[in-house]
Amino acid sequence: MHMVELIAKKRDGYALTSAELDWLIANYTAQAIPDYQMSAWAMAVVLRGMDAHETTALTLAMARSGTMLDLHDLAPVTVDKHSTGGIGDKTTLLLGPLVAAVGLPMAKMSGRGLGFSGGTVDKLESIPGFRTALSSDEFRRLVREVGLVIAAQSSDLAPADKQLYALRDVTATVASIPLIAASVMSKKLAAGADCIVLDVKYGSGAFMATKAEARQLAQTMVKIGHQAGRRVSAVLSSMQQPLGYAVGNALEVREAIAALRGNGPSDLVELCLSLGSQLLLMAERASDEASARAMLHEALQSGAAWAKFCHMVTSQGGDLASIEQPDLLPSAPVQIALPAPRAGYVSAIAGASLGLAVNALGGGRSHKEERIDPRVGLSLQARIGDQVYLGQPLLTIHAASMSAVEAVVPQLLAAYQFSDTPVKPPALMEVVPGD
Ligand code: URA
C-alpha cells in the first residue's frame, strides 16, 4: 500500500477498507508515515467524511495501536468520562472526585488543549508538582489505591491518537465527526473502563456548532462503544457560552476547587450531577436518576468529593497547600477588566473567540511543542441574559503583560453581543440514552 494512494482515495470521496486503515494507523504509529502526509489525509477526511464502517475501523485500529488496559483485576466496574471539548470545561475535575467518592473508581486519560479548547491535563499541570505522565503500572496502582486517576495519554495507550491529536490541533483538522469519534473512543476503549459517559458539546464554544451535529457525534460514539462491548451513554450539553465563569488553566482549577468546596457555578455543578448520574445508573449503583443525584449531592455536601480530589492531587505529586489555599496557584501579573461597550442584555458570547483569546494570551498552543502559561485566561463577570450598563466589566483579562491584553481586547469585544430587550439564558443539556 502507498500513503499517496490512500490520501487520493479519500480526497476523491471513497471509503477506505479496514485493512487500509489498519495499515495507515500502524505505519503512522511506527513513524513510517510523515506528519505532512497524515495531515493531508486528515484534511481529506474533514472534507469528505467517513461512513460508519470506516469510523469504527479507524477507532479500533487507533485503540489497538498500543496497550489495551484491562482493569478487571482492580475493581469489578470502572468508569470513565470524556468531553468533546469546550470553553471553560473543567467538568472532569469535579466529576472524577464525585463519582470516586461514592465508590466508583474512575480511571481517566485526558487530553491537552486542542484548537480553541483547553485540556484537563494542561489544567491539572497548573498545580505545582502534579504529574500527568504515568506509566501503565502507576495508572493501575492509583486506580486500586485512590480510586481516581487522571493522567495524560501515556505513550503506550492509543499512541496513534496521541500523535494525530497533536497534529490535528495545528492543522485545522479538528472539526470532523469521524475524527473526533475515533479520537475519543480509541482512548476510551484502550483505557479499559466498563462504563463510559460522553459529554458532547455544541454551540459557539464547541467543535460541533449545532445540537443536530452533536447528536450525530454522540450516536456515532455510543454505537462504537456498544460494538466494542462497553456500556456508553451521552449527554448533549450547551456551549453557547463558557461553562462556569473561568477560562484558562489555573483559573479553571480554582473554580473547580470552589465547586468541590460547595461554592461552584450552578451550570458546572448541574452538568456534573447529570454526567455522574449516568455513570451510577450504567454501573448499577443506583436504581433511578433521583437516587443517583442524591448520592452525588451527599458526596459534595459532606466534603467526601473534596477529600478525594486532595488524595488524587497528592498521590500524583501535586502540592496540597496550593489547592487548600488556591491563592498559591499560579496567577497572572496583569489583571484588567474589559468594559461593556454599551448598555443592554448580553445576548450571545462567541465561545471560540474567548478560547482563541486565551490561546493568544499564552494559555494554549499554536505549534505542537509550545509551552503554555498556566496563569493566563479570562474570568467572566457577565453571561447570556445578564443586564449590563455602559462600562460595566464583562470579564477580567489575566495576562503576562499589558501588550498581551491590548492584543486580545478587539476580539473579546467582538465576542459579545447585546440586545435592548431581556434575553433567556440557553438551556444546559439533554441526555442521549445509551441503551
Ligand atoms: N476530544 C478528543 O479526545 N478528541 C477530539 O478529537 C476532540 C475532542
CSV table of C-alpha atoms and ligand atoms in Angstrom, one decimal:
chain,number,residue,atom,x,y,z
A,1,MET,CA,0.0,0.0,0.0
A,2,HIS,CA,1.1,3.6,-0.6
A,3,MET,CA,0.1,6.5,1.5
A,4,VAL,CA,-0.3,8.8,-1.5
A,5,GLU,CA,-2.9,6.4,-2.9
A,6,LEU,CA,-4.9,6.3,0.4
A,7,ILE,CA,-4.9,10.1,0.5
A,8,ALA,CA,-6.1,10.3,-3.1
A,9,LYS,CA,-8.8,7.7,-2.4
A,10,LYS,CA,-10.2,9.7,0.5
A,11,ARG,CA,-9.7,13.0,-1.4
A,12,ASP,CA,-11.9,11.6,-4.1
A,13,GLY,CA,-14.6,10.6,-1.7
A,14,TYR,CA,-14.2,6.8,-1.5
A,15,ALA,CA,-14.3,4.7,1.7
A,16,LEU,CA,-11.0,3.1,3.0
A,17,THR,CA,-11.2,-0.6,3.9
A,18,SER,CA,-10.4,-1.9,7.4
A,19,ALA,CA,-7.2,-3.3,6.0
A,20,GLU,CA,-6.2,0.0,4.6
A,21,LEU,CA,-7.0,1.8,7.9
A,22,ASP,CA,-5.1,-0.8,9.9
A,23,TRP,CA,-2.1,-0.3,7.6
A,24,LEU,CA,-2.3,3.5,7.8
A,25,ILE,CA,-2.5,3.6,11.6
A,26,ALA,CA,0.2,1.0,12.1
A,27,ASN,CA,2.6,2.9,9.9
A,28,TYR,CA,1.8,6.3,11.3
A,29,THR,CA,2.3,5.0,14.8
A,30,ALA,CA,5.6,3.5,13.7
A,31,GLN,CA,6.5,6.9,12.3
A,32,ALA,CA,6.8,5.5,8.8
A,33,ILE,CA,4.2,8.0,7.6
A,34,PRO,CA,5.3,11.6,8.0
A,35,ASP,CA,3.1,14.2,9.6
A,36,TYR,CA,2.7,16.1,6.3
A,37,GLN,CA,1.0,13.0,4.6
A,38,MET,CA,-1.1,12.3,7.7
A,39,SER,CA,-2.2,16.0,7.7
A,40,ALA,CA,-3.2,15.7,4.1
A,41,TRP,CA,-5.2,12.6,4.8
A,42,ALA,CA,-6.8,14.1,7.9
A,43,MET,CA,-7.9,17.2,5.8
A,44,ALA,CA,-9.4,14.8,3.2
A,45,VAL,CA,-11.4,13.2,6.0
A,46,VAL,CA,-12.6,16.6,7.3
A,47,LEU,CA,-13.8,17.5,3.8
A,48,ARG,CA,-15.1,14.1,2.6
A,49,GLY,CA,-16.2,12.4,5.9
A,50,MET,CA,-16.2,8.7,6.6
A,51,ASP,CA,-19.0,6.1,6.7
A,52,ALA,CA,-20.0,4.2,9.9
A,53,HIS,CA,-17.9,1.2,9.0
A,54,GLU,CA,-14.8,3.2,8.3
A,55,THR,CA,-15.2,5.2,11.5
A,56,THR,CA,-15.5,2.1,13.6
A,57,ALA,CA,-12.5,0.5,11.8
A,58,LEU,CA,-10.4,3.7,12.3
A,59,THR,CA,-11.4,3.7,16.0
A,60,LEU,CA,-10.4,0.1,16.6
A,61,ALA,CA,-7.1,0.5,14.7
A,62,MET,CA,-6.3,3.5,16.8
A,63,ALA,CA,-7.3,1.8,20.1
A,64,ARG,CA,-5.2,-1.2,19.2
A,65,SER,CA,-2.1,0.9,18.2
A,66,GLY,CA,-0.9,0.4,21.8
A,67,THR,CA,-1.7,-1.4,25.0
A,68,MET,CA,-5.4,-2.2,25.7
A,69,LEU,CA,-5.8,-2.0,29.5
A,70,ASP,CA,-7.8,-4.5,31.4
A,71,LEU,CA,-8.8,-3.2,34.9
A,72,HIS,CA,-11.0,-6.1,36.0
A,73,ASP,CA,-8.4,-7.4,38.5
A,74,LEU,CA,-8.5,-4.0,40.3
A,75,ALA,CA,-12.3,-3.4,40.5
A,76,PRO,CA,-15.4,-5.1,39.2
A,77,VAL,CA,-16.6,-2.0,37.5
A,78,THR,CA,-14.6,1.1,36.5
A,79,VAL,CA,-15.9,4.3,34.9
A,80,ASP,CA,-14.6,6.9,32.5
A,81,LYS,CA,-15.8,10.1,31.1
A,82,HIS,CA,-14.9,12.2,28.0
A,83,SER,CA,-15.9,15.6,26.8
A,84,THR,CA,-15.6,16.6,23.2
A,85,GLY,CA,-14.1,19.9,24.4
A,86,GLY,CA,-15.4,23.3,25.1
A,87,ILE,CA,-14.6,26.6,26.7
A,88,GLY,CA,-14.2,26.6,30.4
A,89,ASP,CA,-14.9,22.9,30.6
A,90,LYS,CA,-13.4,21.9,34.0
A,91,THR,CA,-16.0,19.1,34.4
A,92,THR,CA,-13.6,16.2,34.9
A,93,LEU,CA,-12.0,18.0,37.9
A,94,LEU,CA,-15.3,17.9,39.7
A,95,LEU,CA,-17.0,14.8,38.3
A,96,GLY,CA,-14.0,12.4,38.9
A,97,PRO,CA,-13.8,13.1,42.7
A,98,LEU,CA,-17.6,13.0,42.9
A,99,VAL,CA,-18.1,9.5,41.4
A,100,ALA,CA,-14.9,8.2,43.1
A,101,ALA,CA,-16.2,9.4,46.4
A,102,VAL,CA,-19.4,7.3,46.0
A,103,GLY,CA,-17.2,4.2,45.4
A,104,LEU,CA,-17.0,4.1,41.6
A,105,PRO,CA,-13.3,4.0,40.6
A,106,MET,CA,-12.5,6.4,37.7
A,107,ALA,CA,-9.5,5.7,35.6
A,108,LYS,CA,-9.2,8.6,33.2
A,109,MET,CA,-6.8,9.5,30.5
A,110,SER,CA,-7.3,13.2,29.5
A,111,GLY,CA,-6.1,15.4,26.7
A,112,ARG,CA,-4.2,18.7,26.4
A,113,GLY,CA,-5.7,21.8,24.8
A,114,LEU,CA,-7.0,21.2,21.3
A,115,GLY,CA,-7.7,24.1,18.9
A,116,PHE,CA,-9.6,26.8,20.8
A,117,SER,CA,-10.5,24.4,23.6
A,118,GLY,CA,-8.5,23.8,26.8
A,119,GLY,CA,-7.5,20.4,28.1
A,120,THR,CA,-7.7,18.7,31.5
A,121,VAL,CA,-4.1,17.7,31.5
A,122,ASP,CA,-2.9,21.3,31.0
A,123,LYS,CA,-5.3,22.5,33.7
A,124,LEU,CA,-4.1,19.9,36.3
A,125,GLU,CA,-0.4,20.7,35.5
A,126,SER,CA,-1.0,24.3,36.8
A,127,ILE,CA,-1.0,22.7,40.3
A,128,PRO,CA,2.8,22.7,41.2
A,129,GLY,CA,4.3,19.2,41.1
A,130,PHE,CA,1.2,17.5,39.6
A,131,ARG,CA,2.4,14.6,37.4
A,132,THR,CA,0.2,13.5,34.5
A,133,ALA,CA,2.8,11.3,32.7
A,134,LEU,CA,2.2,8.0,34.4
A,135,SER,CA,3.2,4.5,33.3
A,136,SER,CA,0.5,1.9,32.9
A,137,ASP,CA,1.7,0.3,36.2
A,138,GLU,CA,1.3,3.5,38.1
A,139,PHE,CA,-2.0,4.2,36.5
A,140,ARG,CA,-3.3,0.8,37.6
A,141,ARG,CA,-1.8,1.2,41.1
A,142,LEU,CA,-3.6,4.6,41.6
A,143,VAL,CA,-6.9,3.1,40.4
A,144,ARG,CA,-6.6,0.5,43.2
A,145,GLU,CA,-5.2,2.8,45.9
A,146,VAL,CA,-7.0,6.0,45.3
A,147,GLY,CA,-10.0,5.1,43.2
A,148,LEU,CA,-9.3,8.1,41.0
A,149,VAL,CA,-6.5,8.8,38.5
A,150,ILE,CA,-6.3,11.4,35.8
A,151,ALA,CA,-3.4,11.0,33.5
A,152,ALA,CA,-2.1,12.2,30.2
A,153,GLN,CA,-2.4,9.7,27.5
A,154,SER,CA,0.7,7.6,28.2
A,155,SER,CA,2.7,6.7,25.1
A,156,ASP,CA,1.6,3.1,25.3
A,157,LEU,CA,-2.2,3.8,25.3
A,158,ALA,CA,-3.7,4.7,21.9
A,159,PRO,CA,-0.4,6.2,20.7
A,160,ALA,CA,-1.9,6.8,17.2
A,161,ASP,CA,-4.4,9.1,18.7
A,162,LYS,CA,-1.8,10.9,20.8
A,163,GLN,CA,0.2,11.7,17.6
A,164,LEU,CA,-2.8,12.5,15.5
A,165,TYR,CA,-4.5,14.7,18.2
A,166,ALA,CA,-1.4,16.9,18.4
A,167,LEU,CA,-1.2,17.1,14.6
A,168,ARG,CA,-4.9,18.0,14.2
A,169,ASP,CA,-4.6,20.7,16.8
A,170,VAL,CA,-2.2,22.7,14.5
A,171,THR,CA,-3.5,21.7,11.0
A,172,ALA,CA,-7.2,22.9,11.3
A,173,THR,CA,-8.4,19.3,11.1
A,174,VAL,CA,-10.2,19.1,14.4
A,175,ALA,CA,-13.8,19.7,13.4
A,176,SER,CA,-14.8,16.3,11.9
A,177,ILE,CA,-17.3,13.8,13.4
A,178,PRO,CA,-15.4,10.7,12.4
A,179,LEU,CA,-12.0,12.1,13.5
A,180,ILE,CA,-13.4,13.2,16.9
A,181,ALA,CA,-15.4,10.0,17.4
A,182,ALA,CA,-12.3,7.8,16.6
A,183,SER,CA,-10.1,10.0,18.8
A,184,VAL,CA,-12.4,9.9,21.8
A,185,MET,CA,-13.4,6.3,21.6
A,186,SER,CA,-10.0,4.9,20.8
A,187,LYS,CA,-8.7,6.4,24.1
A,188,LYS,CA,-11.8,5.2,26.0
A,189,LEU,CA,-11.6,1.6,24.6
A,190,ALA,CA,-7.8,1.4,25.3
A,191,ALA,CA,-8.2,2.8,28.9
A,192,GLY,CA,-10.3,-0.2,29.8
A,193,ALA,CA,-13.3,1.3,31.7
A,194,ASP,CA,-16.6,-0.6,31.6
A,195,CYS,CA,-19.0,2.4,31.7
A,196,ILE,CA,-18.3,5.5,29.8
A,197,VAL,CA,-20.2,8.8,29.8
A,198,LEU,CA,-19.7,11.2,26.9
A,199,ASP,CA,-20.2,14.9,27.3
A,200,VAL,CA,-20.9,16.0,23.8
A,201,LYS,CA,-20.9,19.8,23.5
A,202,TYR,CA,-22.4,22.0,20.9
A,203,GLY,CA,-22.6,25.8,20.3
A,204,SER,CA,-20.2,28.6,19.6
A,205,GLY,CA,-17.6,27.3,22.1
A,206,ALA,CA,-17.6,23.7,20.9
A,207,PHE,CA,-16.4,21.8,17.8
A,208,MET,CA,-20.0,20.9,16.9
A,209,ALA,CA,-21.8,24.1,16.1
A,210,THR,CA,-25.4,22.7,16.3
A,211,LYS,CA,-27.2,20.3,18.5
A,212,ALA,CA,-28.0,18.1,15.5
A,213,GLU,CA,-24.3,17.6,14.8
A,214,ALA,CA,-23.7,16.9,18.4
A,215,ARG,CA,-26.4,14.3,18.4
A,216,GLN,CA,-24.9,12.7,15.4
A,217,LEU,CA,-21.5,12.6,17.0
A,218,ALA,CA,-23.0,11.2,20.3
A,219,GLN,CA,-24.8,8.5,18.4
A,220,THR,CA,-21.7,7.6,16.4
A,221,MET,CA,-19.6,7.2,19.6
A,222,VAL,CA,-22.3,5.4,21.6
A,223,LYS,CA,-22.6,2.9,18.7
A,224,ILE,CA,-18.8,2.3,18.5
A,225,GLY,CA,-18.8,1.7,22.3
A,226,HIS,CA,-21.6,-0.8,22.1
A,227,GLN,CA,-19.9,-2.6,19.3
A,228,ALA,CA,-16.8,-3.0,21.5
A,229,GLY,CA,-18.9,-4.3,24.4
A,230,ARG,CA,-18.9,-1.3,26.7
A,231,ARG,CA,-21.8,0.5,28.4
A,232,VAL,CA,-21.9,4.0,27.0
A,233,SER,CA,-24.3,6.9,27.3
A,234,ALA,CA,-24.0,10.6,26.2
A,235,VAL,CA,-25.2,14.0,27.4
A,236,LEU,CA,-25.6,16.8,24.9
A,237,SER,CA,-24.5,20.0,26.7
A,238,SER,CA,-24.7,23.6,25.5
A,239,MET,CA,-21.5,25.5,24.8
A,240,GLN,CA,-23.4,28.6,23.7
A,241,GLN,CA,-21.4,30.3,26.4
A,242,PRO,CA,-18.5,29.1,28.6
A,243,LEU,CA,-19.2,26.6,31.4
A,244,GLY,CA,-18.9,28.5,34.7
A,245,TYR,CA,-17.0,31.8,34.8
A,246,ALA,CA,-13.3,30.8,34.4
A,247,VAL,CA,-11.5,30.1,31.2
A,248,GLY,CA,-7.8,29.4,31.4
A,249,ASN,CA,-5.8,26.7,33.1
A,250,ALA,CA,-5.1,27.8,36.8
A,251,LEU,CA,-8.3,29.9,36.8
A,252,GLU,CA,-10.3,26.8,36.0
A,253,VAL,CA,-8.6,24.8,38.7
A,254,ARG,CA,-9.6,27.5,41.2
A,255,GLU,CA,-13.2,27.3,40.0
A,256,ALA,CA,-13.3,23.6,40.3
A,257,ILE,CA,-11.8,23.8,43.8
A,258,ALA,CA,-14.6,26.3,44.7
A,259,ALA,CA,-17.2,23.8,43.3
A,260,LEU,CA,-15.7,20.9,45.3
A,261,ARG,CA,-15.9,23.0,48.4
A,262,GLY,CA,-19.6,23.6,47.8
A,263,ASN,CA,-19.4,27.0,46.1
A,264,GLY,CA,-19.4,26.2,42.4
A,265,PRO,CA,-21.3,27.8,39.5
A,266,SER,CA,-24.7,26.1,39.1
A,267,ASP,CA,-24.2,25.1,35.4
A,268,LEU,CA,-21.0,23.3,36.2
A,269,VAL,CA,-22.4,21.5,39.2
A,270,GLU,CA,-25.6,20.6,37.4
A,271,LEU,CA,-23.7,19.1,34.4
A,272,CYS,CA,-21.5,17.0,36.8
A,273,LEU,CA,-24.6,15.7,38.7
A,274,SER,CA,-26.1,14.7,35.3
A,275,LEU,CA,-23.0,13.0,34.0
A,276,GLY,CA,-22.3,11.3,37.3
A,277,SER,CA,-25.9,10.0,37.5
A,278,GLN,CA,-25.5,8.4,34.1
A,279,LEU,CA,-22.4,6.6,35.4
A,280,LEU,CA,-24.1,5.4,38.6
A,281,LEU,CA,-27.0,4.1,36.5
A,282,MET,CA,-24.8,2.3,34.0
A,283,ALA,CA,-22.8,0.8,36.8
A,284,GLU,CA,-26.0,-0.3,38.5
A,285,ARG,CA,-25.1,1.6,41.7
A,286,ALA,CA,-28.4,3.5,41.7
A,287,SER,CA,-31.8,2.4,40.5
A,288,ASP,CA,-33.0,5.7,39.2
A,289,GLU,CA,-31.8,9.2,38.4
A,290,ALA,CA,-33.1,10.8,41.6
A,291,SER,CA,-31.3,8.4,43.9
A,292,ALA,CA,-28.1,8.7,41.8
A,293,ARG,CA,-28.2,12.5,42.1
A,294,ALA,CA,-28.9,12.3,45.9
A,295,MET,CA,-25.8,10.1,46.3
A,296,LEU,CA,-23.6,12.6,44.4
A,297,HIS,CA,-25.1,15.5,46.2
A,298,GLU,CA,-24.3,14.0,49.5
A,299,ALA,CA,-20.7,13.4,48.4
A,300,LEU,CA,-20.4,17.1,47.6
A,301,GLN,CA,-22.0,18.4,50.7
A,302,SER,CA,-20.2,16.0,53.1
A,303,GLY,CA,-16.7,17.0,51.8
A,304,ALA,CA,-16.1,13.4,50.6
A,305,ALA,CA,-15.5,14.6,47.0
A,306,TRP,CA,-13.1,17.3,48.1
A,307,ALA,CA,-11.2,14.8,50.2
A,308,LYS,CA,-11.0,12.5,47.1
A,309,PHE,CA,-9.6,15.4,45.0
A,310,CYS,CA,-7.0,16.2,47.6
A,311,HIS,CA,-6.0,12.5,47.7
A,312,MET,CA,-5.7,12.3,43.9
A,313,VAL,CA,-3.6,15.5,43.8
A,314,THR,CA,-1.1,14.4,46.4
A,315,SER,CA,-0.9,10.8,45.0
A,316,GLN,CA,0.1,12.3,41.6
A,317,GLY,CA,2.7,14.6,43.2
A,318,GLY,CA,0.7,17.8,43.4
A,319,ASP,CA,1.2,20.4,46.1
A,320,LEU,CA,-1.6,20.1,48.7
A,321,ALA,CA,-1.0,23.7,50.0
A,322,SER,CA,-1.7,25.1,46.5
A,323,ILE,CA,-5.2,23.6,46.4
A,324,GLU,CA,-6.0,24.2,50.0
A,325,GLN,CA,-5.1,27.8,49.5
A,326,PRO,CA,-5.8,28.4,45.8
A,327,ASP,CA,-4.2,31.9,46.0
A,328,LEU,CA,-0.9,29.9,45.9
A,329,LEU,CA,-1.7,28.6,42.4
A,330,PRO,CA,0.0,30.5,39.5
A,331,SER,CA,-1.6,33.9,38.9
A,332,ALA,CA,-1.1,36.5,36.2
A,333,PRO,CA,0.7,39.7,37.0
A,334,VAL,CA,-1.7,41.8,34.9
A,335,GLN,CA,-5.5,41.7,35.5
A,336,ILE,CA,-7.6,44.2,33.6
A,337,ALA,CA,-11.3,44.5,33.3
A,338,LEU,CA,-13.0,44.6,29.8
A,339,PRO,CA,-15.7,47.3,30.0
A,340,ALA,CA,-19.1,46.8,28.2
A,341,PRO,CA,-19.1,48.9,25.1
A,342,ARG,CA,-22.9,49.6,25.5
A,343,ALA,CA,-25.7,49.1,27.9
A,344,GLY,CA,-28.2,46.2,27.4
A,345,TYR,CA,-28.7,42.5,27.9
A,346,VAL,CA,-25.9,40.1,26.9
A,347,SER,CA,-27.4,38.1,24.1
A,348,ALA,CA,-24.5,36.0,22.7
A,349,ILE,CA,-20.9,35.1,23.6
A,350,ALA,CA,-18.8,33.6,20.9
A,351,GLY,CA,-17.0,31.0,23.0
A,352,ALA,CA,-14.5,30.0,20.3
A,353,SER,CA,-13.3,33.7,20.2
A,354,LEU,CA,-12.8,33.6,24.0
A,355,GLY,CA,-10.8,30.3,23.7
A,356,LEU,CA,-8.6,31.8,20.9
A,357,ALA,CA,-8.0,34.9,23.0
A,358,VAL,CA,-6.8,32.6,25.9
A,359,ASN,CA,-4.5,30.9,23.4
A,360,ALA,CA,-3.2,34.3,22.2
A,361,LEU,CA,-2.5,35.2,25.9
A,362,GLY,CA,-0.3,32.1,26.1
A,363,GLY,CA,-2.8,29.6,27.6
A,364,GLY,CA,-2.9,27.3,24.5
A,365,ARG,CA,-0.6,26.2,21.8
A,366,SER,CA,0.0,27.2,18.2
A,367,HIS,CA,2.5,24.5,17.5
A,368,LYS,CA,3.0,21.1,19.0
A,369,GLU,CA,5.9,21.7,21.3
A,370,GLU,CA,4.9,25.1,22.6
A,371,ARG,CA,4.9,25.6,26.4
A,372,ILE,CA,1.8,27.2,27.8
A,373,ASP,CA,1.4,29.8,30.5
A,374,PRO,CA,-0.9,28.4,33.2
A,375,ARG,CA,-1.6,31.8,34.7
A,376,VAL,CA,-3.4,33.5,31.9
A,377,GLY,CA,-7.1,33.4,31.0
A,378,LEU,CA,-10.4,35.2,31.5
A,379,SER,CA,-12.8,35.4,34.4
A,380,LEU,CA,-16.3,36.3,33.2
A,381,GLN,CA,-18.5,38.7,35.0
A,382,ALA,CA,-21.4,38.8,32.6
A,383,ARG,CA,-23.1,35.9,30.9
A,384,ILE,CA,-26.0,35.5,28.5
A,385,GLY,CA,-29.1,37.1,29.9
A,386,ASP,CA,-27.3,39.4,32.3
A,387,GLN,CA,-28.2,43.1,32.1
A,388,VAL,CA,-25.1,45.4,32.0
A,389,TYR,CA,-24.6,49.2,32.0
A,390,LEU,CA,-22.1,51.0,29.8
A,391,GLY,CA,-18.6,50.4,31.1
A,392,GLN,CA,-19.6,47.6,33.5
A,393,PRO,CA,-16.9,44.9,33.5
A,394,LEU,CA,-17.8,42.0,31.1
A,395,LEU,CA,-14.8,40.0,32.2
A,396,THR,CA,-11.3,40.3,33.6
A,397,ILE,CA,-8.3,39.5,31.4
A,398,HIS,CA,-5.5,37.7,33.2
A,399,ALA,CA,-2.3,38.3,31.2
A,400,ALA,CA,1.5,38.2,31.3
A,401,SER,CA,1.8,41.8,30.1
A,402,MET,CA,-0.2,44.9,29.1
A,403,SER,CA,0.7,44.4,25.4
A,404,ALA,CA,-0.8,40.9,25.6
A,405,VAL,CA,-4.0,42.4,27.0
A,406,GLU,CA,-4.1,45.1,24.2
A,407,ALA,CA,-3.7,42.4,21.6
A,408,VAL,CA,-6.9,40.5,22.6
A,409,VAL,CA,-9.2,43.3,23.5
A,410,PRO,CA,-10.7,43.8,20.0
A,411,GLN,CA,-11.5,40.1,19.6
A,412,LEU,CA,-13.0,39.9,23.1
A,413,LEU,CA,-15.2,42.9,22.5
A,414,ALA,CA,-16.4,41.3,19.2
A,415,ALA,CA,-17.2,38.1,21.0
A,416,TYR,CA,-20.1,39.8,23.0
A,417,GLN,CA,-23.5,40.7,21.5
A,418,PHE,CA,-26.2,42.7,23.2
A,419,SER,CA,-29.9,43.2,23.0
A,420,ASP,CA,-32.2,46.0,24.2
A,421,THR,CA,-34.8,43.5,25.5
A,422,PRO,CA,-34.4,40.8,28.1
A,423,VAL,CA,-32.7,37.5,26.9
A,424,LYS,CA,-33.3,34.0,28.2
A,425,PRO,CA,-30.1,32.1,29.0
A,426,PRO,CA,-29.6,28.9,26.9
A,427,ALA,CA,-30.8,25.5,28.2
A,428,LEU,CA,-27.9,23.5,29.5
A,429,MET,CA,-28.3,19.9,28.5
A,430,GLU,CA,-30.1,16.8,27.3
A,431,VAL,CA,-29.4,13.1,27.9
A,432,VAL,CA,-29.0,10.7,24.9
A,433,PRO,CA,-29.8,7.3,26.4
A,434,GLY,CA,-27.1,4.7,25.7
A,435,ASP,CA,-29.1,1.5,25.5
B,1,URA,N1,-11.5,15.3,22.3
B,1,URA,C1,-10.7,14.3,21.9
B,1,URA,O1,-10.3,13.5,22.6
B,1,URA,N2,-10.5,14.3,20.5
B,1,URA,C2,-11.0,15.1,19.7
B,1,URA,O2,-10.8,15.0,18.5
B,1,URA,C3,-11.8,16.2,20.1
B,1,URA,C4,-12.1,16.2,21.5
